[in-house]
Short mmCIF file of C-alpha atoms in Angstrom, two decimals:
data_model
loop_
_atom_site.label_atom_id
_atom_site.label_comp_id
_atom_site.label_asym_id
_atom_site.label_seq_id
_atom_site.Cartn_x
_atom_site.Cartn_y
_atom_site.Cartn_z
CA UNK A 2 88.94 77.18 74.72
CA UNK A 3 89.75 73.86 73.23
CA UNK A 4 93.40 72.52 74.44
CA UNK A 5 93.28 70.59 71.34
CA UNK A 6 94.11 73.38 68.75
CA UNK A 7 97.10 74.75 70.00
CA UNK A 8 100.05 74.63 67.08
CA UNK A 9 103.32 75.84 68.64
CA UNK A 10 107.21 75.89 68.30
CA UNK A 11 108.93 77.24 71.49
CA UNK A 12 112.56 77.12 71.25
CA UNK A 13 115.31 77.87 73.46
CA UNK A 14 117.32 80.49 71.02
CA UNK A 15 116.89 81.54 67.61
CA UNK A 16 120.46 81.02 66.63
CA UNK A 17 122.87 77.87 67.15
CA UNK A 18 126.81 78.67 67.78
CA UNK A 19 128.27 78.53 64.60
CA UNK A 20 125.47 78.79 62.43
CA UNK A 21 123.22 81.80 60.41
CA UNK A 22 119.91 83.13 62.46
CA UNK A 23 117.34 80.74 62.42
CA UNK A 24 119.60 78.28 60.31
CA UNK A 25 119.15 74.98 62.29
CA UNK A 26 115.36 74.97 62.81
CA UNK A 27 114.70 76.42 59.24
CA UNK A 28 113.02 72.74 58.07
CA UNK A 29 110.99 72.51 61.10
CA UNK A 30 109.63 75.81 60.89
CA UNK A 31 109.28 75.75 56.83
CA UNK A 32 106.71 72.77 57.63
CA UNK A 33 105.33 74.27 60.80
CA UNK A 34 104.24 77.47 59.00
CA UNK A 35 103.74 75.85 55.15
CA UNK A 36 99.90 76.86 55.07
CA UNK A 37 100.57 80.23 55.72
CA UNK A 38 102.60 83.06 53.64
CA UNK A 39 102.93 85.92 56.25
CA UNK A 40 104.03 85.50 59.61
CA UNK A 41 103.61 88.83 62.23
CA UNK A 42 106.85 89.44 63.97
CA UNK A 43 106.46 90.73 67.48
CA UNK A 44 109.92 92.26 67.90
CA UNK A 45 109.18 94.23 71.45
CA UNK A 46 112.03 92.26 72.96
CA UNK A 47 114.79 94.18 71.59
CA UNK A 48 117.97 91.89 71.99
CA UNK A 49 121.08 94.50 72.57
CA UNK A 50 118.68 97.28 72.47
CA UNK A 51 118.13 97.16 68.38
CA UNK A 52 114.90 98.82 66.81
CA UNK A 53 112.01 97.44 66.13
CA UNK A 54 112.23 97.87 62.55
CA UNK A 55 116.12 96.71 62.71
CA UNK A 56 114.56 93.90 64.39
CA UNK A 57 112.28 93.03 61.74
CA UNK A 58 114.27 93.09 59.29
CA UNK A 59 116.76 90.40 60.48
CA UNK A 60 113.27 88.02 61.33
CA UNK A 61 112.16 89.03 57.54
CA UNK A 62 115.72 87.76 56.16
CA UNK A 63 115.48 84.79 58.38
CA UNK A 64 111.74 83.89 56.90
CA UNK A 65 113.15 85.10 53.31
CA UNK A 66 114.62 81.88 52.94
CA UNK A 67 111.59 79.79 53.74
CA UNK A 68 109.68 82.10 51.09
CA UNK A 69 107.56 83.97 54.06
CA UNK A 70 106.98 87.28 54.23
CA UNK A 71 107.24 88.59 57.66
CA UNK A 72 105.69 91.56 58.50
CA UNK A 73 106.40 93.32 62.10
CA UNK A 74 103.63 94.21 64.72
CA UNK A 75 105.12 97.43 65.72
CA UNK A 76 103.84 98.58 62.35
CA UNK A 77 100.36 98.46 62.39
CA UNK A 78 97.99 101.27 64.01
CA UNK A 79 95.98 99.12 65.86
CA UNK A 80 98.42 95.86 67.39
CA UNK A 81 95.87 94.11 69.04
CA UNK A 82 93.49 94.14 65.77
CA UNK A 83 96.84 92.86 63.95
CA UNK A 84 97.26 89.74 65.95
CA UNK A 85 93.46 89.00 65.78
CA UNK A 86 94.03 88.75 61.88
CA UNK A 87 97.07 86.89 61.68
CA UNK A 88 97.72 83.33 60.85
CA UNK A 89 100.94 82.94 62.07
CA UNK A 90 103.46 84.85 64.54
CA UNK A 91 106.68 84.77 65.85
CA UNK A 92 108.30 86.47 68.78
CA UNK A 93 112.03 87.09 68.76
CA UNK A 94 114.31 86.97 71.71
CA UNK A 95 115.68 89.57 73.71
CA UNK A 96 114.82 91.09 76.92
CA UNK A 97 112.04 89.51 78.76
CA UNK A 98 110.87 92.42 81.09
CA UNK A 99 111.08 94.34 78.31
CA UNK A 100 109.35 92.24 76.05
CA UNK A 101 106.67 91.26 78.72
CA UNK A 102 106.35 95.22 79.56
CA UNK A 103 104.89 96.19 76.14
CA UNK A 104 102.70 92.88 75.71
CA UNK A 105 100.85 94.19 78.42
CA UNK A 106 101.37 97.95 77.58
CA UNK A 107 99.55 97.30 73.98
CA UNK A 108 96.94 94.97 75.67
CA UNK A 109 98.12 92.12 73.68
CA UNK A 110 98.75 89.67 76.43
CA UNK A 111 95.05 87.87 76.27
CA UNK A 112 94.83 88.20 72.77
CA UNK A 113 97.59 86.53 71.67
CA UNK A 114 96.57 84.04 74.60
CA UNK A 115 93.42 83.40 72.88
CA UNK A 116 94.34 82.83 69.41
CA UNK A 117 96.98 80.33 70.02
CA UNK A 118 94.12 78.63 72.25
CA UNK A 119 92.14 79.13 68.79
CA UNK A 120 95.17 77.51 67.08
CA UNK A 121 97.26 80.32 65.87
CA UNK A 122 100.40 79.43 64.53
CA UNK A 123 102.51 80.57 67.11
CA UNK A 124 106.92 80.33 66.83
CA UNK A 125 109.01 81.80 69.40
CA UNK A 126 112.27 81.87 70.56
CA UNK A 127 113.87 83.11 74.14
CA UNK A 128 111.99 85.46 75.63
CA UNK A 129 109.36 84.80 72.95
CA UNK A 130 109.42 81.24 74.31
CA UNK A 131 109.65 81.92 77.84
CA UNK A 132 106.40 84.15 77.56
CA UNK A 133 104.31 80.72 76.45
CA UNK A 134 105.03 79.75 80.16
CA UNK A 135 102.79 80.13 83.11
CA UNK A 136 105.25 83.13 84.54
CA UNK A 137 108.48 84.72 83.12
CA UNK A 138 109.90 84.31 86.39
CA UNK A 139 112.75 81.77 85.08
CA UNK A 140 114.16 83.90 82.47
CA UNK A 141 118.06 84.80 82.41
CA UNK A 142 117.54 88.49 81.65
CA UNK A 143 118.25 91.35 83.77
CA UNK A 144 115.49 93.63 85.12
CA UNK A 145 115.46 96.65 83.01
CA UNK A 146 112.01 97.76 83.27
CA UNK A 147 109.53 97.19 85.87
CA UNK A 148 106.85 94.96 84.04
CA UNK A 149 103.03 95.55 85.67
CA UNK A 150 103.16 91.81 86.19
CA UNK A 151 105.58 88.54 85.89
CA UNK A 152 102.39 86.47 84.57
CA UNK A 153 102.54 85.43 81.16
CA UNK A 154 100.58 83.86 78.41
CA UNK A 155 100.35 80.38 80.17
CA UNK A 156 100.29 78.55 76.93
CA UNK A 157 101.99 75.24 78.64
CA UNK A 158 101.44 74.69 82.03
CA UNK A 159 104.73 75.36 83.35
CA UNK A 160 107.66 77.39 83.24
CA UNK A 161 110.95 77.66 80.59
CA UNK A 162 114.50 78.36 81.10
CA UNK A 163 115.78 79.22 77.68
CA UNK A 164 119.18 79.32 76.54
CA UNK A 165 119.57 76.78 79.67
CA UNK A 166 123.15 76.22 81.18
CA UNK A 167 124.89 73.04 82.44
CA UNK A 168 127.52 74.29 85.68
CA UNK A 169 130.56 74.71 83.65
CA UNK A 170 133.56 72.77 84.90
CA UNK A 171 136.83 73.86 86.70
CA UNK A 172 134.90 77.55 86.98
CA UNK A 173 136.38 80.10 89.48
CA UNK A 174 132.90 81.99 89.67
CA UNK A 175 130.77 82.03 92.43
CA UNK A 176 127.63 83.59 91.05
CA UNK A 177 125.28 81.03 91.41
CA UNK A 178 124.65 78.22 88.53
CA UNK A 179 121.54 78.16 86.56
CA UNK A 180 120.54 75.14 88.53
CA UNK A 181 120.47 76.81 91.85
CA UNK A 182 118.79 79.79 90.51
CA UNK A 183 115.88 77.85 89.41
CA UNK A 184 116.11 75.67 93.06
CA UNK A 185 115.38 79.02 94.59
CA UNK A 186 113.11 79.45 92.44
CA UNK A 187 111.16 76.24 94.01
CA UNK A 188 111.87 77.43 96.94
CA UNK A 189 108.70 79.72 96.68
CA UNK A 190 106.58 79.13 93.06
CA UNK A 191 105.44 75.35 92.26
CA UNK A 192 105.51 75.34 88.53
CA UNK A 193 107.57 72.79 86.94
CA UNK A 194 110.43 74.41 85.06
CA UNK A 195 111.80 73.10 82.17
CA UNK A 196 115.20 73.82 80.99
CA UNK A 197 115.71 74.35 76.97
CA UNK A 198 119.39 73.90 75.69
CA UNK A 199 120.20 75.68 73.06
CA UNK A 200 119.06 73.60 69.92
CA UNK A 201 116.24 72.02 71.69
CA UNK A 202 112.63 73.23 71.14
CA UNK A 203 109.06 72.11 72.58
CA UNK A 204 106.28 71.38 69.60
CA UNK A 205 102.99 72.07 70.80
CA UNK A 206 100.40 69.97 69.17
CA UNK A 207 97.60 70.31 70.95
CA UNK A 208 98.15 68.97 74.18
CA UNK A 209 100.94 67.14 73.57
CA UNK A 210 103.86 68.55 73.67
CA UNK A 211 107.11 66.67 72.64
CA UNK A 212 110.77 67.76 72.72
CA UNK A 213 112.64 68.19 69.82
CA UNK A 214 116.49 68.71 68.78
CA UNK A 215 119.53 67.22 69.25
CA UNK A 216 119.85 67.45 73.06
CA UNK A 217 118.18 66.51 75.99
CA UNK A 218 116.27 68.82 78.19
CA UNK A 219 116.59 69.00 81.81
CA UNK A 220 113.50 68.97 84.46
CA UNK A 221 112.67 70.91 87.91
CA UNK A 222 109.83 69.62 89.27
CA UNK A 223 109.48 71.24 93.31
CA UNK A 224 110.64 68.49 96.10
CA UNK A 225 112.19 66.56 93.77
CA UNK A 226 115.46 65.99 92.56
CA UNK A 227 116.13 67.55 88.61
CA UNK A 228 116.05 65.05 86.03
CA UNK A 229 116.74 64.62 81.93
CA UNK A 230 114.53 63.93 79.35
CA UNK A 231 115.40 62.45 76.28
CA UNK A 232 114.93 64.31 72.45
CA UNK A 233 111.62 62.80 71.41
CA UNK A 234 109.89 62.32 74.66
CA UNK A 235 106.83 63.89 75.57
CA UNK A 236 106.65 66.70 78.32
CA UNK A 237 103.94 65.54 80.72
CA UNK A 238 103.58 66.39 84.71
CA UNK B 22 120.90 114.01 105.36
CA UNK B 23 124.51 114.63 105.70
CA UNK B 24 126.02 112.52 103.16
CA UNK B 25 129.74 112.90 105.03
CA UNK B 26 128.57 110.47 107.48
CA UNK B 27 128.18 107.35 105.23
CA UNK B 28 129.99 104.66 106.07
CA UNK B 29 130.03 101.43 103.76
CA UNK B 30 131.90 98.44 102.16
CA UNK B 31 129.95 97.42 99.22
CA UNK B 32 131.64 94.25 98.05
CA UNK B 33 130.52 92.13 94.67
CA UNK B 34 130.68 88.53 96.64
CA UNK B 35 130.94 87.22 99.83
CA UNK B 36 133.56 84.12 99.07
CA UNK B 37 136.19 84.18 96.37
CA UNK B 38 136.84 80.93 95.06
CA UNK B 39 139.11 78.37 97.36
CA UNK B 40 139.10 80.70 100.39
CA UNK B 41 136.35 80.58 103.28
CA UNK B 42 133.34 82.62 103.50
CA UNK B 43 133.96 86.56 103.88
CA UNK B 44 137.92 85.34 104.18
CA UNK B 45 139.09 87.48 101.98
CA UNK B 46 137.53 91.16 103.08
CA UNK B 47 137.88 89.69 107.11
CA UNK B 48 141.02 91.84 107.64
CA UNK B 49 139.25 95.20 105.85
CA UNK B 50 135.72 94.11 108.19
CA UNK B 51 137.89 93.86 111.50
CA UNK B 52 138.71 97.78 110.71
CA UNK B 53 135.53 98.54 109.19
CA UNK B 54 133.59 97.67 112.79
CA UNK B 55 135.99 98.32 115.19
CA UNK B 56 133.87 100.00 117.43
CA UNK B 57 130.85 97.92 117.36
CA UNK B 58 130.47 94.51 118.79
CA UNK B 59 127.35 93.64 117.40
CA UNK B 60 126.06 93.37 113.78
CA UNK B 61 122.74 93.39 112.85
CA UNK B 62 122.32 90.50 109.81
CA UNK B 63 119.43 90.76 107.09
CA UNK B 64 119.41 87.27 105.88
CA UNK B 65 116.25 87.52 103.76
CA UNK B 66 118.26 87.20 100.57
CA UNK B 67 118.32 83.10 101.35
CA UNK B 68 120.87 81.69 99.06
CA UNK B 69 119.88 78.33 97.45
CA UNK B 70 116.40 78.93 99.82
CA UNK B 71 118.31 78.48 102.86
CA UNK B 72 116.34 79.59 106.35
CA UNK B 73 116.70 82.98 107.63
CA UNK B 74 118.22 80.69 111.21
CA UNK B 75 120.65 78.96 108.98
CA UNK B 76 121.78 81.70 107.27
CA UNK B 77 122.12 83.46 110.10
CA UNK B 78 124.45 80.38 111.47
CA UNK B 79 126.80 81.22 108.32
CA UNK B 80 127.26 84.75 109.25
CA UNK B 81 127.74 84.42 113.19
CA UNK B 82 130.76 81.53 112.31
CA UNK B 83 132.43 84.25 109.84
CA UNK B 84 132.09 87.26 112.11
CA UNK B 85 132.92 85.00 115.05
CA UNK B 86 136.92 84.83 113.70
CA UNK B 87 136.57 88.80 114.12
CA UNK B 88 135.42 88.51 117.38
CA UNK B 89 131.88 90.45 116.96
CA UNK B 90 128.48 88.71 117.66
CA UNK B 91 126.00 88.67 114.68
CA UNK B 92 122.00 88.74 115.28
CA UNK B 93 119.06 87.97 112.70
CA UNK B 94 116.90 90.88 112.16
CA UNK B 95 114.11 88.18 111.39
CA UNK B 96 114.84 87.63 115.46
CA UNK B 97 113.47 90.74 116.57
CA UNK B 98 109.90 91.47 117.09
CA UNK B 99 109.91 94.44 114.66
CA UNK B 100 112.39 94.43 112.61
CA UNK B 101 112.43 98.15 111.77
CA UNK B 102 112.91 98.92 115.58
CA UNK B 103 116.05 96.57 115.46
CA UNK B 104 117.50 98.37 112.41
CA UNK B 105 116.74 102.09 114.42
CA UNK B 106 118.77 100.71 116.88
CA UNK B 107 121.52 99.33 115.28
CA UNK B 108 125.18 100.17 115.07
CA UNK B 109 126.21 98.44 112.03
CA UNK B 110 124.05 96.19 109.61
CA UNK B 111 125.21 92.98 107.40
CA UNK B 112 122.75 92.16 104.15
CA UNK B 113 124.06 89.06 102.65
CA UNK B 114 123.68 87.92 99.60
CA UNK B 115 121.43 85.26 97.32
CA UNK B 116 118.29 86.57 95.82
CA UNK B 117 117.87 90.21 95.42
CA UNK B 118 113.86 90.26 93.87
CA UNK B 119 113.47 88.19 97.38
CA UNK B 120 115.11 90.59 99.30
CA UNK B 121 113.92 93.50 97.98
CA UNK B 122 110.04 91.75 98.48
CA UNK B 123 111.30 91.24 102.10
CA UNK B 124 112.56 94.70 102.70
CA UNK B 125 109.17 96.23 100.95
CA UNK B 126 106.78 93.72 102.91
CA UNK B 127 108.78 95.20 106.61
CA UNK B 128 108.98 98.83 105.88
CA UNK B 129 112.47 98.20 106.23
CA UNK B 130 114.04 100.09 103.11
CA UNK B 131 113.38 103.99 104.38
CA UNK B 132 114.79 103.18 107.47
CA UNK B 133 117.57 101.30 106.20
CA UNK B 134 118.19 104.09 103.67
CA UNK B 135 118.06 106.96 106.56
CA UNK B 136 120.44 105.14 109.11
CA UNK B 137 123.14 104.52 106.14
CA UNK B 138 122.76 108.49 105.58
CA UNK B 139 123.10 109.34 108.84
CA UNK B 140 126.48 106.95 109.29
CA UNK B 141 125.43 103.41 109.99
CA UNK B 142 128.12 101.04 109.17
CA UNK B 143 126.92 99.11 106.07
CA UNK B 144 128.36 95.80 104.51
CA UNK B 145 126.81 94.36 101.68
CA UNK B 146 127.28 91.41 99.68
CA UNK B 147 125.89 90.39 96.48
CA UNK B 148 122.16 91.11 96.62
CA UNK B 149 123.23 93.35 99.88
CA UNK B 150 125.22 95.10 97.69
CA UNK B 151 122.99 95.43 94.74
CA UNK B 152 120.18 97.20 96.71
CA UNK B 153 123.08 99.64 97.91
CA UNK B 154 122.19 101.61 94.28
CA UNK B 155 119.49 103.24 92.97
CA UNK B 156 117.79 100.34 91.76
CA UNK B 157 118.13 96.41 91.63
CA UNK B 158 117.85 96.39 87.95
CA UNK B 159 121.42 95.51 87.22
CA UNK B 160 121.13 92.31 89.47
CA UNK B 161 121.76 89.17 87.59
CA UNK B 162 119.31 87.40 89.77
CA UNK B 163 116.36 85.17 88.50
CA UNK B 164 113.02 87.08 89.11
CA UNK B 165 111.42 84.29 91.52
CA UNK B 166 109.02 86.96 93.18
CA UNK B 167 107.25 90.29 92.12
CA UNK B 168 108.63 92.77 94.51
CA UNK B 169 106.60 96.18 94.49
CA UNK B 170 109.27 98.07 93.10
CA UNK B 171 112.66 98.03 91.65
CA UNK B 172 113.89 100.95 93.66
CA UNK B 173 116.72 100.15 96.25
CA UNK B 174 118.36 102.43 98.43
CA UNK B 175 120.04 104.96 96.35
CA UNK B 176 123.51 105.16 99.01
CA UNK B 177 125.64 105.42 95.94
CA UNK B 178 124.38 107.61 92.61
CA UNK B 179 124.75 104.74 90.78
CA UNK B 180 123.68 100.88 90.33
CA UNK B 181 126.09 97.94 90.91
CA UNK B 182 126.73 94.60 89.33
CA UNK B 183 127.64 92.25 91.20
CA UNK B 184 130.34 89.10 90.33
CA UNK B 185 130.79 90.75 87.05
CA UNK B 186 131.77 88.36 84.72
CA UNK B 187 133.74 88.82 81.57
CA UNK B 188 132.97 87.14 78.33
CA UNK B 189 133.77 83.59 78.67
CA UNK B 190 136.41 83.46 75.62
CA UNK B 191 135.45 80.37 73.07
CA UNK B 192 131.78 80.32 74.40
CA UNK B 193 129.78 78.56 72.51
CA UNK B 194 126.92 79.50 74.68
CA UNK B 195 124.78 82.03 72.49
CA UNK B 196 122.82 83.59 75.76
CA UNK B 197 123.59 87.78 75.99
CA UNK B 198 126.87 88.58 78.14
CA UNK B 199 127.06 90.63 81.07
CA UNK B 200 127.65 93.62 78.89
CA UNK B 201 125.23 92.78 76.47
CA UNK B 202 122.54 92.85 79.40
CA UNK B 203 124.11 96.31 80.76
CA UNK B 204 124.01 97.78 77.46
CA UNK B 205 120.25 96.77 77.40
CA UNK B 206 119.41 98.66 80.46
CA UNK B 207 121.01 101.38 79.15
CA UNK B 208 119.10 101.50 76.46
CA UNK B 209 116.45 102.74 78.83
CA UNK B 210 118.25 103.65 82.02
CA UNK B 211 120.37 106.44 82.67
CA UNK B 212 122.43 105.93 85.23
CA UNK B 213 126.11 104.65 85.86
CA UNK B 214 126.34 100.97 86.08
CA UNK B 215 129.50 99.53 88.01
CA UNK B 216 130.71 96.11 87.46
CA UNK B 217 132.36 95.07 90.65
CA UNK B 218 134.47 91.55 90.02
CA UNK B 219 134.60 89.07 92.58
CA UNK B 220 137.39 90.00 95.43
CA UNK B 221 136.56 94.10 94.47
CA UNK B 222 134.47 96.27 96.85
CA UNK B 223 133.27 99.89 97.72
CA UNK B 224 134.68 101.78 100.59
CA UNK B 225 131.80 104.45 101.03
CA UNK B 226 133.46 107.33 103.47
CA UNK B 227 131.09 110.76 103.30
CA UNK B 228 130.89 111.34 100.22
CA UNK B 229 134.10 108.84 98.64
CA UNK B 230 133.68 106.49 97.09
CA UNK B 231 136.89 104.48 96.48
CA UNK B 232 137.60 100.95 94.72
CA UNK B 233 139.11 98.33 96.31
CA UNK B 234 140.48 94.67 96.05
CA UNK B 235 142.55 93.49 93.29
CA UNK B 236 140.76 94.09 90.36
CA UNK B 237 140.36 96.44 88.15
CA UNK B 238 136.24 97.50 88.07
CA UNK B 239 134.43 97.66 84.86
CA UNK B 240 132.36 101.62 84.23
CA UNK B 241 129.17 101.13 82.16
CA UNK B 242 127.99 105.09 81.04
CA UNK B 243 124.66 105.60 79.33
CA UNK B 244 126.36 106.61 75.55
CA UNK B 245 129.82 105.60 76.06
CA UNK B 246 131.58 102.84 75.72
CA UNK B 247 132.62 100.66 78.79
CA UNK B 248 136.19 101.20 80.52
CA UNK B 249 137.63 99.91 83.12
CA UNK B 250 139.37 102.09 86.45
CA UNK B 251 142.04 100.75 88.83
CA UNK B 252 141.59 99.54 92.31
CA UNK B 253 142.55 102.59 94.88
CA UNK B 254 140.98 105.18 92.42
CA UNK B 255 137.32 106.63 93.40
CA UNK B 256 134.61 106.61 91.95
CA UNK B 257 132.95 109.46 90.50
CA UNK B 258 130.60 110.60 87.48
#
C-alpha cells in the first residue's frame, strides 16, 4: 500500500458555534473534492439518533452548496461494492460505537481502509474522524452498543480526540476533564493522541499531515507532558 | 435471590466540589456500616491511573474519620474469596471500561452480584456506581480498554449516570450534551436511565429504592421525554 496516496480531511466537528453545517470548512472541502462530483455519505453514526436517510439529507444540503451530489451508503444493496466504486466519501459525526458497530457489521472496515491507502478521497468529521485513528478508544461518546472491536481504520498512526475540550474555568464539576481522561488513557495504550478543537482539522497528503484552522491543537504523547501545536505545523511523532 | 435483603448507597461522585473526599455522604456511611468494621475496597477503577496501593491510601484516610478499617481486594490472594467473605464492599470510582475489564479478568462480577442480592452492604461511587445497573453503557467514561462485555451487575432495574451534568447555558462547545448522549442510547436501549447529580445518591433497602441528597435526579424513559423527581421520593418504573 503506498503511504504516499492518501488524500484526507479529518476534522474535529462538522459544524462551528454560530455558523450553518459544514459552513466554515466549505472552501477547503470545495477544493479537496473539486475532481469529483459525487461524494458517498456513510451516515451509520446517527448523531441524536436521526435516520439514515434524515442523515443524508442534511450531508446532501451541506454538499448542495459546493455543487456535489452526495449520495448515502445505506442505500445501496451491496455497501462494500459501493465504497469500492466511489471517488470520494464522507463520514458524518455521531456516535462512535455506533458508527464503528456497523463498519464492521457491513464488512466495510478494510475496505474503506484500503481505498484511502489507494487514495480515496476521504472527509470526515467526529466520529467519522476519530475512526481514521489507530483505535476509537479516545472518543467522547457514550457506549451504546457493544462494538466487536475498538480498532479502527488506522489511517494516521495515532489516535483523535474530536470536539476536544480545554478544563473550563471556575467549574464546580468533578467529572474528570478531557485531559485526564486521555492521561488514563496513557496510562495503558501508547498511541499518541491528538486533540482536535473544534475548527481545527488534519489534511492528509500523503504522509504528511499538517494542521489546519484557526486554533491550535493540543498533543498527548505517553510519559510526557501534553503540549500545543501551532495551525500550520506538521503532525509528526 | 431475595431481593429484600439488598442493601446499597449508590452515589453519583465521591467529592462535591470544596469539601473533602466522601465528606459529604460520611454522616449517611457512618449509619450505612454500623455494624461492620471492615470494608472491603475495589480500587481497580484507578482515577487519573493511580495504583491500586495508592488508591487504596485515599479510601483508608476517608473511612478512617468513621472509624472503620478499609482493605484492597487487589491485597488478597484471590480476590473472589475476599469478596465471599466480606461484610460490606467499597468500588470507587475513575474508569468504568477499566473496571469492568478488571472485574471480568477476576471472576469477580457473579460473585459481587450474588453477595449484593443476598444483603452485602454496597457503596459505590462513580464507576462503582455505574456498574450497580444493568449495564455500563450510560458511563461517560473514555473507552481506554475493551472489556468483554458491557453487562454490569443489574442490582437496580435500571442504568445510572453518574455526575450528570446539565447543559452548560451559552456553550459554545458544539460536542452532544448529556441528554443528547442518553437520548442516543435510547435509541437502541430500553431501559430507564437515571441521572444522579453530584451530592445525590441511591439508598437501596429490599426492594426501595429511594433518592437522596439535595438534588433533584433527572428520569430518562425509552419514548418519553426526560423529567426530573425530588430527593426523598423512590424510585420506581
Amino acid at each position: 500500500m503506498k503511504e504516499q496516496l492518501k488524500n484526507m480531511i479529518i476534522a474535529s466537528t462538522s459544524t462551528i458555534h454560530g455558523s450553518s453545517y459544514l459552513e466554515y470548512i466549505l472552501p477547503t472541502l470545495k477544493a479537496f473534492f473539486e475532481n469529483t462530483d459525487e461524494v458517498v455519505f456513510i451516515p451509520y453514526a446517527r448523531p441524536g439518533g436521526i435516520s439514515h436517510d434524515d442523515y443524508t439529507e442534511i450531508a446532501k444540503k451541506g454538499f448542495e452548496r459546493i455543487g456535489k451530489q452526495v449520495v448515502g451508503v445505506h442505500t445501496f444493496e451491496n455497501p462494500v461494492e459501493a465504497l469500492k466504486n466511489a471517488k470520494a466519501v464522507f463520514t458524518g459525526g455521531g456516535n462512535t460505537f455506533l458508527l464503528v458497530s456497523q463498519l464492521y457489521k457491513f464488512e466495510i472496515m478494510p475496505v474503506l481502509r484500503q481505498r484511502i491507502f489507494e487514495g480515496l478521497h476521504y472527509f470526515g468529521t467526529s466520529a467519522g474522524a476519530n475512526i481514521t485513528g489507530l483505535t476509537m478508544q479516545t472518543t467522547n461518546d457514550m457506549p451504546i452498543i457493544y462494538p466487536p472491536s475498538f480498532k479502527t481504520l488506522g489511517a494516521v498512526p495515532f489516535n483523535i480526540n474530536p470536539h476536544y475540550l480545554d478544563p473550563v474555568s471556575g467549574s464546580k464539576h468533578m467529572g474528570e476533564t478531557r485531559e485526564t481522561r486521555i492521561n488514563e488513557f496513557h496510562k495503558i495504550n501508547t498511541q499518541p493522541v491528538i486533540g482536535l478543537r473544534e475548527g481545527s482539522w488534519l489534511e492528509v497528503r500523503g504522509d504528511r499531515i499538517l494542521l489546519q484552522g484557526e486554533h491550535t491543537a493540543r498533543i498527548f504523547e505517553q510519559n510526557k507532558p501534553a503540549y500545543e501545536i501551532e495551525s500550520g505545523s506538521e503532525v509528526r511523532f
